[in-house]
PDB file of C-alpha atoms in Angstrom:
ATOM      1  CA  UNK A   1       0.000   0.000   0.000  1.00 68.00           C
ATOM      2  CA  UNK A   2       1.132   3.521  -0.745  1.00 65.00           C
ATOM      3  CA  UNK A   3       1.966   5.280   2.447  1.00 93.00           C
ATOM      4  CA  UNK A   4       3.952   7.773   4.464  1.00 96.00           C
ATOM      5  CA  UNK A   5       6.577   6.256   6.743  1.00 96.00           C
ATOM      6  CA  UNK A   6       8.317   7.963   9.637  1.00 97.00           C
ATOM      7  CA  UNK A   7      11.354   6.754  11.504  1.00 93.00           C
ATOM      8  CA  UNK A   8      11.913   6.361  14.315  1.00 94.00           C
ATOM      9  CA  UNK A   9       8.511   6.228  15.997  1.00 95.00           C
ATOM     10  CA  UNK A  10      10.055   7.281  19.294  1.00 96.00           C
ATOM     11  CA  UNK A  11      13.208   9.302  19.768  1.00 96.00           C
ATOM     12  CA  UNK A  12      14.888  10.206  23.027  1.00 96.00           C
ATOM     13  CA  UNK A  13      17.615  12.816  22.935  1.00 95.00           C
ATOM     14  CA  UNK A  14      19.509  14.953  25.384  1.00 96.00           C
ATOM     15  CA  UNK A  15      19.176  18.670  25.766  1.00 96.00           C
ATOM     16  CA  UNK A  16      21.259  20.308  23.039  1.00 96.00           C
ATOM     17  CA  UNK A  17      22.100  17.081  21.194  1.00 97.00           C
ATOM     18  CA  UNK A  18      21.205  17.257  17.502  1.00 96.00           C
ATOM     19  CA  UNK A  19      18.565  14.889  16.245  1.00 97.00           C
ATOM     20  CA  UNK A  20      17.249  13.969  12.799  1.00 97.00           C
ATOM     21  CA  UNK A  21      13.807  12.621  12.034  1.00 97.00           C
ATOM     22  CA  UNK A  22      13.051  11.006   8.710  1.00 97.00           C
ATOM     23  CA  UNK A  23      10.038  10.673   6.475  1.00 98.00           C
ATOM     24  CA  UNK A  24       9.538   8.746   3.277  1.00 97.00           C
ATOM     25  CA  UNK A  25       6.579   8.408   0.952  1.00 97.00           C
ATOM     26  CA  UNK A  26       5.501   6.047  -1.803  1.00 95.00           C
ATOM     27  CA  UNK A  27       2.689   8.316  -3.025  1.00 93.00           C
ATOM     28  CA  UNK A  28       4.882  10.331  -5.377  1.00 92.00           C
ATOM     29  CA  UNK A  29       3.364  13.560  -4.062  1.00 93.00           C
ATOM     30  CA  UNK A  30       4.887  16.919  -4.880  1.00 93.00           C
ATOM     31  CA  UNK A  31       4.311  18.440  -1.479  1.00 94.00           C
ATOM     32  CA  UNK A  32       5.787  17.278   1.813  1.00 96.00           C
ATOM     33  CA  UNK A  33       5.077  18.922   5.163  1.00 96.00           C
ATOM     34  CA  UNK A  34       6.503  18.842   8.668  1.00 97.00           C
ATOM     35  CA  UNK A  35       4.193  19.567  11.572  1.00 96.00           C
ATOM     36  CA  UNK A  36       4.856  19.837  15.290  1.00 96.00           C
ATOM     37  CA  UNK A  37       2.025  18.719  17.543  1.00 95.00           C
ATOM     38  CA  UNK A  38       1.980  19.181  21.291  1.00 94.00           C
ATOM     39  CA  UNK A  39      -0.451  17.492  23.611  1.00 89.00           C
ATOM     40  CA  UNK A  40      -4.119  18.293  22.964  1.00 85.00           C
ATOM     41  CA  UNK A  41      -3.251  20.835  20.279  1.00 90.00           C
ATOM     42  CA  UNK A  42      -3.675  21.060  16.540  1.00 91.00           C
ATOM     43  CA  UNK A  43      -0.680  20.300  14.352  1.00 93.00           C
ATOM     44  CA  UNK A  44       1.482  23.376  13.791  1.00 94.00           C
ATOM     45  CA  UNK A  45       3.087  23.684  10.379  1.00 95.00           C
ATOM     46  CA  UNK A  46       6.864  24.135  10.563  1.00 96.00           C
ATOM     47  CA  UNK A  47       7.672  24.120   6.831  1.00 93.00           C
ATOM     48  CA  UNK A  48       6.841  22.406   3.599  1.00 94.00           C
ATOM     49  CA  UNK A  49       8.364  21.586   0.249  1.00 95.00           C
ATOM     50  CA  UNK A  50       6.769  21.861  -3.127  1.00 93.00           C
ATOM     51  CA  UNK A  51       9.134  19.630  -5.078  1.00 92.00           C
ATOM     52  CA  UNK A  52      12.498  21.109  -4.088  1.00 92.00           C
ATOM     53  CA  UNK A  53      11.149  24.547  -3.236  1.00 93.00           C
ATOM     54  CA  UNK A  54      11.440  25.051   0.507  1.00 93.00           C
ATOM     55  CA  UNK A  55       8.839  27.139   2.352  1.00 92.00           C
ATOM     56  CA  UNK A  56       9.477  28.093   5.936  1.00 92.00           C
ATOM     57  CA  UNK A  57       6.720  29.314   8.231  1.00 91.00           C
ATOM     58  CA  UNK A  58       7.514  32.738   9.657  1.00 91.00           C
ATOM     59  CA  UNK A  59       7.424  31.586  13.270  1.00 92.00           C
ATOM     60  CA  UNK A  60       9.443  28.394  12.860  1.00 95.00           C
ATOM     61  CA  UNK A  61      12.555  28.673  15.045  1.00 94.00           C
ATOM     62  CA  UNK A  62      15.960  28.644  13.351  1.00 94.00           C
ATOM     63  CA  UNK A  63      16.731  25.586  15.444  1.00 95.00           C
ATOM     64  CA  UNK A  64      14.619  23.588  12.984  1.00 97.00           C
ATOM     65  CA  UNK A  65      15.960  22.741   9.548  1.00 96.00           C
ATOM     66  CA  UNK A  66      14.829  20.437   6.798  1.00 96.00           C
ATOM     67  CA  UNK A  67      16.220  18.623   3.795  1.00 95.00           C
ATOM     68  CA  UNK A  68      14.524  16.953   0.866  1.00 96.00           C
ATOM     69  CA  UNK A  69      17.139  15.108  -1.174  1.00 95.00           C
ATOM     70  CA  UNK A  70      14.586  13.580  -3.545  1.00 94.00           C
ATOM     71  CA  UNK A  71      10.840  13.209  -4.075  1.00 94.00           C
ATOM     72  CA  UNK A  72      10.515  10.323  -1.664  1.00 96.00           C
ATOM     73  CA  UNK A  73      12.465  11.472   1.367  1.00 96.00           C
ATOM     74  CA  UNK A  74      12.371  14.427   3.705  1.00 97.00           C
ATOM     75  CA  UNK A  75      14.287  15.034   6.930  1.00 97.00           C
ATOM     76  CA  UNK A  76      13.732  17.249   9.939  1.00 97.00           C
ATOM     77  CA  UNK A  77      16.867  18.326  11.762  1.00 97.00           C
ATOM     78  CA  UNK A  78      16.686  19.854  15.208  1.00 97.00           C
ATOM     79  CA  UNK A  79      20.089  21.386  15.809  1.00 96.00           C
ATOM     80  CA  UNK A  80      19.946  21.962  19.548  1.00 96.00           C
ATOM     81  CA  UNK A  81      16.804  20.500  21.067  1.00 96.00           C
ATOM     82  CA  UNK A  82      15.368  22.206  24.090  1.00 96.00           C
ATOM     83  CA  UNK A  83      12.845  20.883  26.569  1.00 95.00           C
ATOM     84  CA  UNK A  84      10.154  22.846  24.740  1.00 95.00           C
ATOM     85  CA  UNK A  85      10.794  20.881  21.562  1.00 97.00           C
ATOM     86  CA  UNK A  86       9.421  17.693  23.057  1.00 97.00           C
ATOM     87  CA  UNK A  87       6.411  16.903  20.907  1.00 96.00           C
ATOM     88  CA  UNK A  88       4.981  14.659  18.241  1.00 96.00           C
ATOM     89  CA  UNK A  89       6.407  15.440  14.805  1.00 97.00           C
ATOM     90  CA  UNK A  90       4.161  14.600  11.894  1.00 96.00           C
ATOM     91  CA  UNK A  91       5.147  14.314   8.273  1.00 97.00           C
ATOM     92  CA  UNK A  92       2.450  14.657   5.628  1.00 96.00           C
ATOM     93  CA  UNK A  93       2.263  14.648   1.851  1.00 96.00           C
ATOM     94  CA  UNK A  94      -0.235  15.864  -0.707  1.00 94.00           C
ATOM     95  CA  UNK A  95      -0.669  16.817  -4.296  1.00 89.00           C
ATOM     96  CA  UNK A  96      -0.627  20.523  -5.031  1.00 84.00           C
ATOM     97  CA  UNK A  97      -4.220  21.712  -4.956  1.00 82.00           C
ATOM     98  CA  UNK A  98      -6.599  23.239  -2.470  1.00 78.00           C
ATOM     99  CA  UNK A  99      -8.865  20.199  -2.639  1.00 82.00           C
ATOM    100  CA  UNK A 100      -6.048  17.730  -2.075  1.00 86.00           C
ATOM    101  CA  UNK A 101      -6.087  15.385   0.901  1.00 91.00           C
ATOM    102  CA  UNK A 102      -3.080  15.368   3.186  1.00 94.00           C
ATOM    103  CA  UNK A 103      -1.681  11.926   3.974  1.00 95.00           C
ATOM    104  CA  UNK A 104       0.020  11.728   7.337  1.00 96.00           C
ATOM    105  CA  UNK A 105       2.664   9.433   8.667  1.00 96.00           C
ATOM    106  CA  UNK A 106       2.279   7.876  12.136  1.00 95.00           C
ATOM    107  CA  UNK A 107       4.527  10.499  13.699  1.00 95.00           C
ATOM    108  CA  UNK A 108       7.720  10.527  15.713  1.00 97.00           C
ATOM    109  CA  UNK A 109       7.399  11.279  19.388  1.00 96.00           C
ATOM    110  CA  UNK A 110      10.434  13.205  20.585  1.00 97.00           C
ATOM    111  CA  UNK A 111      11.453  13.253  24.217  1.00 96.00           C
ATOM    112  CA  UNK A 112      14.179  15.658  25.362  1.00 96.00           C
ATOM    113  CA  UNK A 113      15.955  14.851  28.603  1.00 94.00           C
TER     114      UNK A 113
ATOM    115  CA  UNK B   1      -8.160  34.721   5.203  1.00 72.00           C
ATOM    116  CA  UNK B   2      -9.475  31.299   6.014  1.00 81.00           C
ATOM    117  CA  UNK B   3     -10.108  30.078   9.540  1.00 88.00           C
ATOM    118  CA  UNK B   4     -11.853  27.277  11.347  1.00 93.00           C
ATOM    119  CA  UNK B   5     -13.571  27.186  14.726  1.00 95.00           C
ATOM    120  CA  UNK B   6     -14.364  23.938  16.456  1.00 95.00           C
ATOM    121  CA  UNK B   7     -16.828  24.438  19.269  1.00 91.00           C
ATOM    122  CA  UNK B   8     -16.053  22.313  22.281  1.00 90.00           C
ATOM    123  CA  UNK B   9     -12.615  20.932  22.988  1.00 93.00           C
ATOM    124  CA  UNK B  10     -14.230  17.809  24.439  1.00 96.00           C
ATOM    125  CA  UNK B  11     -17.474  16.025  23.548  1.00 97.00           C
ATOM    126  CA  UNK B  12     -18.696  13.128  25.649  1.00 97.00           C
ATOM    127  CA  UNK B  13     -21.339  10.659  24.458  1.00 97.00           C
ATOM    128  CA  UNK B  14     -22.615   7.253  25.466  1.00 97.00           C
ATOM    129  CA  UNK B  15     -22.055   4.282  23.222  1.00 97.00           C
ATOM    130  CA  UNK B  16     -24.917   4.126  20.742  1.00 97.00           C
ATOM    131  CA  UNK B  17     -25.752   7.822  21.031  1.00 98.00           C
ATOM    132  CA  UNK B  18     -25.603  10.416  18.279  1.00 98.00           C
ATOM    133  CA  UNK B  19     -22.230  12.053  17.697  1.00 98.00           C
ATOM    134  CA  UNK B  20     -22.202  15.733  16.710  1.00 98.00           C
ATOM    135  CA  UNK B  21     -18.916  17.608  16.358  1.00 98.00           C
ATOM    136  CA  UNK B  22     -19.207  21.231  15.331  1.00 97.00           C
ATOM    137  CA  UNK B  23     -17.092  23.105  12.834  1.00 97.00           C
ATOM    138  CA  UNK B  24     -17.610  26.634  11.553  1.00 96.00           C
ATOM    139  CA  UNK B  25     -15.393  28.186   8.940  1.00 94.00           C
ATOM    140  CA  UNK B  26     -14.558  31.601   7.646  1.00 90.00           C
ATOM    141  CA  UNK B  27     -13.635  32.017   4.019  1.00 83.00           C
ATOM    142  CA  UNK B  28     -14.020  34.777   1.465  1.00 78.00           C
ATOM    143  CA  UNK B  29     -14.227  32.316  -1.411  1.00 81.00           C
ATOM    144  CA  UNK B  30     -15.742  28.848  -1.816  1.00 82.00           C
ATOM    145  CA  UNK B  31     -13.990  26.578   0.644  1.00 88.00           C
ATOM    146  CA  UNK B  32     -12.767  23.052   0.621  1.00 91.00           C
ATOM    147  CA  UNK B  33     -13.502  21.439   3.979  1.00 93.00           C
ATOM    148  CA  UNK B  34     -12.019  18.383   5.614  1.00 95.00           C
ATOM    149  CA  UNK B  35     -12.498  16.289   8.705  1.00 97.00           C
ATOM    150  CA  UNK B  36      -9.537  14.294   9.951  1.00 97.00           C
ATOM    151  CA  UNK B  37      -9.390  11.812  12.828  1.00 97.00           C
ATOM    152  CA  UNK B  38      -6.365  11.126  15.006  1.00 95.00           C
ATOM    153  CA  UNK B  39      -6.161   8.070  17.236  1.00 94.00           C
ATOM    154  CA  UNK B  40      -3.691   8.115  20.147  1.00 90.00           C
ATOM    155  CA  UNK B  41      -0.053   8.133  19.058  1.00 87.00           C
ATOM    156  CA  UNK B  42      -0.949   8.069  15.385  1.00 91.00           C
ATOM    157  CA  UNK B  43      -1.029  10.505  12.503  1.00 92.00           C
ATOM    158  CA  UNK B  44      -4.147  12.143  11.120  1.00 94.00           C
ATOM    159  CA  UNK B  45      -6.403  10.244   8.739  1.00 95.00           C
ATOM    160  CA  UNK B  46      -8.991  11.710   6.399  1.00 95.00           C
ATOM    161  CA  UNK B  47     -12.604  10.971   7.367  1.00 97.00           C
ATOM    162  CA  UNK B  48     -14.267  12.952   4.593  1.00 96.00           C
ATOM    163  CA  UNK B  49     -14.013  16.122   2.561  1.00 94.00           C
ATOM    164  CA  UNK B  50     -16.244  18.623   0.799  1.00 93.00           C
ATOM    165  CA  UNK B  51     -15.109  19.813  -2.608  1.00 89.00           C
ATOM    166  CA  UNK B  52     -18.204  21.643  -3.929  1.00 79.00           C
ATOM    167  CA  UNK B  53     -20.064  18.588  -5.164  1.00 77.00           C
ATOM    168  CA  UNK B  54     -22.835  17.188  -2.950  1.00 86.00           C
ATOM    169  CA  UNK B  55     -23.406  19.154   0.246  1.00 90.00           C
ATOM    170  CA  UNK B  56     -23.931  15.979   2.263  1.00 95.00           C
ATOM    171  CA  UNK B  57     -20.656  14.122   2.345  1.00 95.00           C
ATOM    172  CA  UNK B  58     -20.317  10.542   3.524  1.00 96.00           C
ATOM    173  CA  UNK B  59     -17.038   9.355   4.940  1.00 95.00           C
ATOM    174  CA  UNK B  60     -15.457   6.328   6.488  1.00 95.00           C
ATOM    175  CA  UNK B  61     -16.593   4.575   9.669  1.00 94.00           C
ATOM    176  CA  UNK B  62     -20.202   5.757   9.292  1.00 96.00           C
ATOM    177  CA  UNK B  63     -19.441   9.479   9.621  1.00 97.00           C
ATOM    178  CA  UNK B  64     -20.992  12.160   7.482  1.00 97.00           C
ATOM    179  CA  UNK B  65     -20.966  15.944   7.326  1.00 97.00           C
ATOM    180  CA  UNK B  66     -23.194  18.528   5.746  1.00 95.00           C
ATOM    181  CA  UNK B  67     -21.921  21.726   4.169  1.00 95.00           C
ATOM    182  CA  UNK B  68     -24.243  24.622   4.997  1.00 94.00           C
ATOM    183  CA  UNK B  69     -23.138  27.795   3.290  1.00 91.00           C
ATOM    184  CA  UNK B  70     -25.751  29.976   4.984  1.00 92.00           C
ATOM    185  CA  UNK B  71     -24.471  28.882   8.384  1.00 93.00           C
ATOM    186  CA  UNK B  72     -20.787  28.603   7.337  1.00 94.00           C
ATOM    187  CA  UNK B  73     -20.796  25.215   9.011  1.00 95.00           C
ATOM    188  CA  UNK B  74     -19.537  21.722   8.297  1.00 96.00           C
ATOM    189  CA  UNK B  75     -20.604  19.699  11.314  1.00 97.00           C
ATOM    190  CA  UNK B  76     -19.623  16.034  11.617  1.00 98.00           C
ATOM    191  CA  UNK B  77     -22.206  13.468  12.670  1.00 98.00           C
ATOM    192  CA  UNK B  78     -22.564   9.776  13.260  1.00 98.00           C
ATOM    193  CA  UNK B  79     -25.891   8.221  14.226  1.00 97.00           C
ATOM    194  CA  UNK B  80     -24.536   5.737  16.746  1.00 97.00           C
ATOM    195  CA  UNK B  81     -21.229   6.103  18.580  1.00 97.00           C
ATOM    196  CA  UNK B  82     -18.925   3.167  19.052  1.00 97.00           C
ATOM    197  CA  UNK B  83     -16.178   2.823  21.614  1.00 97.00           C
ATOM    198  CA  UNK B  84     -13.657   2.733  18.775  1.00 96.00           C
ATOM    199  CA  UNK B  85     -14.701   6.262  17.731  1.00 97.00           C
ATOM    200  CA  UNK B  86     -12.910   7.742  20.739  1.00 97.00           C
ATOM    201  CA  UNK B  87     -10.246   9.957  19.193  1.00 97.00           C
ATOM    202  CA  UNK B  88      -9.295  13.548  18.365  1.00 96.00           C
ATOM    203  CA  UNK B  89     -11.138  15.110  15.433  1.00 97.00           C
ATOM    204  CA  UNK B  90      -9.841  18.035  13.408  1.00 97.00           C
ATOM    205  CA  UNK B  91     -11.731  20.190  10.967  1.00 96.00           C
ATOM    206  CA  UNK B  92      -9.678  21.931   8.259  1.00 94.00           C
ATOM    207  CA  UNK B  93     -10.335  24.430   5.483  1.00 91.00           C
ATOM    208  CA  UNK B  94      -8.578  25.556   2.348  1.00 88.00           C
ATOM    209  CA  UNK B  95      -9.730  28.111  -0.196  1.00 81.00           C
ATOM    210  CA  UNK B  96     -10.248  27.699  -3.912  1.00 74.00           C
ATOM    211  CA  UNK B  97      -7.732  29.961  -5.583  1.00 71.00           C
ATOM    212  CA  UNK B  98      -5.774  30.307  -2.376  1.00 72.00           C
ATOM    213  CA  UNK B  99      -2.985  28.430  -0.683  1.00 76.00           C
ATOM    214  CA  UNK B 100      -3.075  24.655  -0.930  1.00 81.00           C
ATOM    215  CA  UNK B 101      -2.087  24.478   2.721  1.00 86.00           C
ATOM    216  CA  UNK B 102      -5.124  23.829   4.924  1.00 89.00           C
ATOM    217  CA  UNK B 103      -5.871  25.659   8.144  1.00 90.00           C
ATOM    218  CA  UNK B 104      -6.709  23.306  11.005  1.00 93.00           C
ATOM    219  CA  UNK B 105      -9.107  23.839  13.856  1.00 93.00           C
ATOM    220  CA  UNK B 106      -7.962  23.249  17.415  1.00 94.00           C
ATOM    221  CA  UNK B 107      -9.524  19.805  17.535  1.00 95.00           C
ATOM    222  CA  UNK B 108     -12.302  18.125  19.486  1.00 97.00           C
ATOM    223  CA  UNK B 109     -11.672  15.123  21.667  1.00 97.00           C
ATOM    224  CA  UNK B 110     -14.513  12.611  21.441  1.00 97.00           C
ATOM    225  CA  UNK B 111     -15.039  10.541  24.572  1.00 97.00           C
ATOM    226  CA  UNK B 112     -17.329   7.520  24.351  1.00 97.00           C
ATOM    227  CA  UNK B 113     -18.744   6.029  27.533  1.00 96.00           C
ATOM    228  CA  UNK B 114     -19.917   2.411  27.735  1.00 94.00           C
TER     229      UNK B 114
END
């Protein structure tokens, strides 16, 4: 089945220690998104790619970076995680259109010690 | 600019009772509307969406929603709740001719009692 895969599902890191989360898709979608979701809140968009064009949300901290080496893969790098970065990180994909459905991965839960 | 309001952060129903989750939107142009469900420790999954065809939209797991332009609403209903329906539900909107990135509501947690 076509899907969005995130690895790892759970990630524990230390305060200030860089961490990378990965996302892959078999849907061949143009658009890939990274969301941060904290407990009992809506997902918050960090950035997205349309093909290789990177779009950063204005309030996304510089601590968060992303790479998309090809259509299938996208990475979220957190350069110096703080305690406030502990959250669920969701990757999603879609076609480019206002009516397009977003397909979400299962998420990576990040814990910062 | 588009926006979504979900009334009630928590809705509690008994198993077998009607489920009604409210969503009101604001959009200056015809909207596309979505309901997503999120089970614990999982990603979001599409329940149904409105894309300007039929105003009554049927989705998965027995859910449906009706687009009411006059009320700017897109409420989600299910005639009979099941324990497995307990989850977080998000309404989202995007605008025709606007950004393809949807705006999400704050979510409603559905609690189902035996």
